[in-house]
Short mmCIF file of N, CA and C and ligand atoms in Angstrom, two decimals:
data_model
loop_
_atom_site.label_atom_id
_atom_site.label_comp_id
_atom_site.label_asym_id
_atom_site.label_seq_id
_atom_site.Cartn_x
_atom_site.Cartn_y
_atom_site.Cartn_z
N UNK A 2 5.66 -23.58 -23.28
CA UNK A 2 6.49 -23.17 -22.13
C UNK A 2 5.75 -22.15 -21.29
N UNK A 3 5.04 -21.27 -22.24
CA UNK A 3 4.29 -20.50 -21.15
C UNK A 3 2.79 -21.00 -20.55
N UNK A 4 2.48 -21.94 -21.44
CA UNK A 4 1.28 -22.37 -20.95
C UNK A 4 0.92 -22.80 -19.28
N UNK A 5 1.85 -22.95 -18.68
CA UNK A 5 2.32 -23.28 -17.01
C UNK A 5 2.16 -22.36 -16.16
N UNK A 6 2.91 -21.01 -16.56
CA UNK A 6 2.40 -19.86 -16.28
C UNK A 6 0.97 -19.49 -16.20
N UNK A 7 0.36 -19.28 -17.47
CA UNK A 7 -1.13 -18.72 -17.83
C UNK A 7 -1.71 -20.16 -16.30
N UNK A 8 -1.45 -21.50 -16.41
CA UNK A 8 -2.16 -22.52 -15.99
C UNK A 8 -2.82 -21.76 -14.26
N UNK A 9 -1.50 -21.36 -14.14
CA UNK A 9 -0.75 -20.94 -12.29
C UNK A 9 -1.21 -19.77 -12.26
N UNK A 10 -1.82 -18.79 -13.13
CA UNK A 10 -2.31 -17.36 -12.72
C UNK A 10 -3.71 -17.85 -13.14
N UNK A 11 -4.50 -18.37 -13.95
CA UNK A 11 -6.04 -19.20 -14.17
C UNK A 11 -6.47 -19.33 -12.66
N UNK A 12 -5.44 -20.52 -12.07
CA UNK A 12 -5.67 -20.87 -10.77
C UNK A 12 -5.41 -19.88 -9.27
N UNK A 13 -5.05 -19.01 -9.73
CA UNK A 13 -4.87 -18.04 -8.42
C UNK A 13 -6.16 -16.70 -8.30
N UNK A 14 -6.99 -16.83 -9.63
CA UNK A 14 -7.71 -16.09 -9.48
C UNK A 14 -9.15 -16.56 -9.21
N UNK A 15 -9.21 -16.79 -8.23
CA UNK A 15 -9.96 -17.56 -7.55
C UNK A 15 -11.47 -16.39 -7.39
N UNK A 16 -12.81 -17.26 -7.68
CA UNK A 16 -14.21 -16.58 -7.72
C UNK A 16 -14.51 -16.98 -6.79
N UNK A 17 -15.24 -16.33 -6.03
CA UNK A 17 -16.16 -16.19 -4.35
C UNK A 17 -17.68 -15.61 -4.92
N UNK A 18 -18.20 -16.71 -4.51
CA UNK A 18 -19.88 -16.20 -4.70
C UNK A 18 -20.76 -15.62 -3.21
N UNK A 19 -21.55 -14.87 -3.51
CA UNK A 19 -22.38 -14.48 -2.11
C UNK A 19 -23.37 -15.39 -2.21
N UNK A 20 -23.12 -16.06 -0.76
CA UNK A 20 -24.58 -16.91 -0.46
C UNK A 20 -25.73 -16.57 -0.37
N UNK A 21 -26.18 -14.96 -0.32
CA UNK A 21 -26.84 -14.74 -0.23
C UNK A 21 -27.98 -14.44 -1.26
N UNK A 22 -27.36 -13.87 -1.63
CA UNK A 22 -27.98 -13.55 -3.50
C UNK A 22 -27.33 -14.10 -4.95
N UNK A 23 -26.14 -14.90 -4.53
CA UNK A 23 -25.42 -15.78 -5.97
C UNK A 23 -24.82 -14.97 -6.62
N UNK A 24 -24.25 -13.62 -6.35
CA UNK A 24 -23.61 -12.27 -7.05
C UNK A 24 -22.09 -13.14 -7.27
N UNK A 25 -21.60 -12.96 -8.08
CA UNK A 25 -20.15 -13.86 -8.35
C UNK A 25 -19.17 -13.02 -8.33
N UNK A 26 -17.87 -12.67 -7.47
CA UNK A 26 -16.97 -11.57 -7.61
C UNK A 26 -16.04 -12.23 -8.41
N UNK A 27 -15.55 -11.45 -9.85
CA UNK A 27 -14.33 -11.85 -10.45
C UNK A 27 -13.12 -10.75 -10.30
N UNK A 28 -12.03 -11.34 -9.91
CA UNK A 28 -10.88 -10.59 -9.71
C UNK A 28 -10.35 -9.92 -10.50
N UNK A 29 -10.91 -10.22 -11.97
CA UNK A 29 -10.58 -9.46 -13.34
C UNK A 29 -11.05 -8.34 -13.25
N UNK A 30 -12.36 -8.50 -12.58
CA UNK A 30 -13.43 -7.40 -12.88
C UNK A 30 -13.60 -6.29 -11.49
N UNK A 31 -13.18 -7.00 -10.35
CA UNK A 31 -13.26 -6.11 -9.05
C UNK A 31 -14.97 -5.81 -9.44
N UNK A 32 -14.40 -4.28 -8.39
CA UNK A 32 -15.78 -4.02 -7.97
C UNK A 32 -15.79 -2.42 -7.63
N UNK A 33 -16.01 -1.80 -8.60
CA UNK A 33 -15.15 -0.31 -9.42
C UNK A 33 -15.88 0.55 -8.33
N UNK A 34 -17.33 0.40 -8.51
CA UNK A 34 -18.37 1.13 -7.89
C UNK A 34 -18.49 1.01 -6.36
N UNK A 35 -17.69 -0.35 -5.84
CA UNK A 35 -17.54 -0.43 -3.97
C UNK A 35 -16.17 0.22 -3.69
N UNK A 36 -15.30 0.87 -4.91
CA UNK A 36 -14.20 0.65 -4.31
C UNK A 36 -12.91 -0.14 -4.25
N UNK A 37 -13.36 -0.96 -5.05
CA UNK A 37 -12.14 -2.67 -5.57
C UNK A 37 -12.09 -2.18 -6.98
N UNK A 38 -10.71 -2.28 -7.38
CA UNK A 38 -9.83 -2.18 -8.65
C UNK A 38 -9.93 -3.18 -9.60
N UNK A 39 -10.08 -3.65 -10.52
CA UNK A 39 -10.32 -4.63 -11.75
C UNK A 39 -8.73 -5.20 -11.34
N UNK A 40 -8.58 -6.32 -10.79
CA UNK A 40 -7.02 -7.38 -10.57
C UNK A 40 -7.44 -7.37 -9.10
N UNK A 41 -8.01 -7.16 -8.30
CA UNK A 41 -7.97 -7.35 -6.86
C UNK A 41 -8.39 -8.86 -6.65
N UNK A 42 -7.80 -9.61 -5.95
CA UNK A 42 -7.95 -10.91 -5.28
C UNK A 42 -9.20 -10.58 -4.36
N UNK A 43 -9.90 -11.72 -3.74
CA UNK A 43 -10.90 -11.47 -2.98
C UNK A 43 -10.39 -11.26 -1.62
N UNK A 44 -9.52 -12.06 -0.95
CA UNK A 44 -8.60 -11.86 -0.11
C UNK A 44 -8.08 -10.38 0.42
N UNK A 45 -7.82 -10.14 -0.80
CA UNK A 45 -7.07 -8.25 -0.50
C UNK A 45 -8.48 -7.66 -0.28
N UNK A 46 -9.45 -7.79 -0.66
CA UNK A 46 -10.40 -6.40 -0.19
C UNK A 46 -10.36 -6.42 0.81
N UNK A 47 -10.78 -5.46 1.09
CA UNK A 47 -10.84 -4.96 2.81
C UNK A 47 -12.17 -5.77 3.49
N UNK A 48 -11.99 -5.63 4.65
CA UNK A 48 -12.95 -6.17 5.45
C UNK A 48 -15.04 -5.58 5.32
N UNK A 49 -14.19 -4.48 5.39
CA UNK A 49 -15.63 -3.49 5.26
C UNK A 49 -16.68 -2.98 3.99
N UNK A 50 -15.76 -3.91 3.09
CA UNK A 50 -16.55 -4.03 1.87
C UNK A 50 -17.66 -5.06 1.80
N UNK A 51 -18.81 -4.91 0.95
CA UNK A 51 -19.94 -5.64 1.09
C UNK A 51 -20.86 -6.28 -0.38
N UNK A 52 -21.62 -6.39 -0.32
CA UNK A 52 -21.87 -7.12 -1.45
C UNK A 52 -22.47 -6.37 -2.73
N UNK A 53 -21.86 -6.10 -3.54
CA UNK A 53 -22.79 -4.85 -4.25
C UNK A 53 -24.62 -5.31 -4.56
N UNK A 54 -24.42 -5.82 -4.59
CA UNK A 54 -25.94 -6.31 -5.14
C UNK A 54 -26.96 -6.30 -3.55
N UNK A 55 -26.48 -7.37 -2.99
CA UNK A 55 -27.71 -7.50 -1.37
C UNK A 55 -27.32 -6.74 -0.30
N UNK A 56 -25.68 -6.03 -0.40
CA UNK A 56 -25.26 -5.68 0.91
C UNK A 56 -24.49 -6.72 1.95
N UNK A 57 -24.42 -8.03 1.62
CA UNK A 57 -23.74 -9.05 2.26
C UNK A 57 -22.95 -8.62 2.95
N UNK A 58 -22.84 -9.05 4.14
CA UNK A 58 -20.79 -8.80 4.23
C UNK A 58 -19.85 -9.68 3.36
N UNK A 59 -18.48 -9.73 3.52
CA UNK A 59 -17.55 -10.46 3.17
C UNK A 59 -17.44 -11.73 3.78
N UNK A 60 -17.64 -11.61 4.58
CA UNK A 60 -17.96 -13.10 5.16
C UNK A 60 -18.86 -14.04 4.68
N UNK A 61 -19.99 -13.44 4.09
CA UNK A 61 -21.17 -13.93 3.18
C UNK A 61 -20.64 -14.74 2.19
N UNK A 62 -19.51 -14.70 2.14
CA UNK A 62 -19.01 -15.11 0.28
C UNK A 62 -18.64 -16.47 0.69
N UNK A 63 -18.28 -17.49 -0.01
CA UNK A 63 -17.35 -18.74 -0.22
C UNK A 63 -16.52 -18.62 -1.78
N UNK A 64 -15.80 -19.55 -1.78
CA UNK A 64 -15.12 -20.06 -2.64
C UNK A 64 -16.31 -20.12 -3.74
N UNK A 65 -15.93 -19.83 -5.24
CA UNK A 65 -17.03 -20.58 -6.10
C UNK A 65 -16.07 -21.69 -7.04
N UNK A 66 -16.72 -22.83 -7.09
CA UNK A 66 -16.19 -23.59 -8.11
C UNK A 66 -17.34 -24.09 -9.19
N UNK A 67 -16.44 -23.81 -10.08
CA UNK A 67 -17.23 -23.87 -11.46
C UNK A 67 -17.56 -25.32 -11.28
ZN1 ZN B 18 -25.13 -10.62 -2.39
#
């Protein structure tokens, strides 16, 4: 019964890779040291955040699918 649940939060936490350097943002993990909280969606960061690794912008990123 709960397995539907876990299925529907798996799928909402969606990974964005930087094209630039392949740095992978996980929403579990944020991004402590830019400023992003461990549960942040990629969506919610702010605009002016950047890539920890190359400096990317946010725009740099896509969707990643495994
Ligand atoms: Zn990068």
């Amino acid at each position: 019964m709960d397995a539907e649940t876990e299925a529907a939060e798996t799928e909402a936490a969606q990974l964005y890779i930087c094209t630039s350097c392949g740095f992978i943002y996980d929403p579990a993990e944020g991004d402590p040291d830019g400023g992003v909280p461990p549960g942040t969606e990629f969506t919610d960061i702010p605009d002016d955040w950047f890539c920890p690794v190359c400096g990317a912008r946010k725009a740099d990123f896509e969707p990643y699918e495994e």
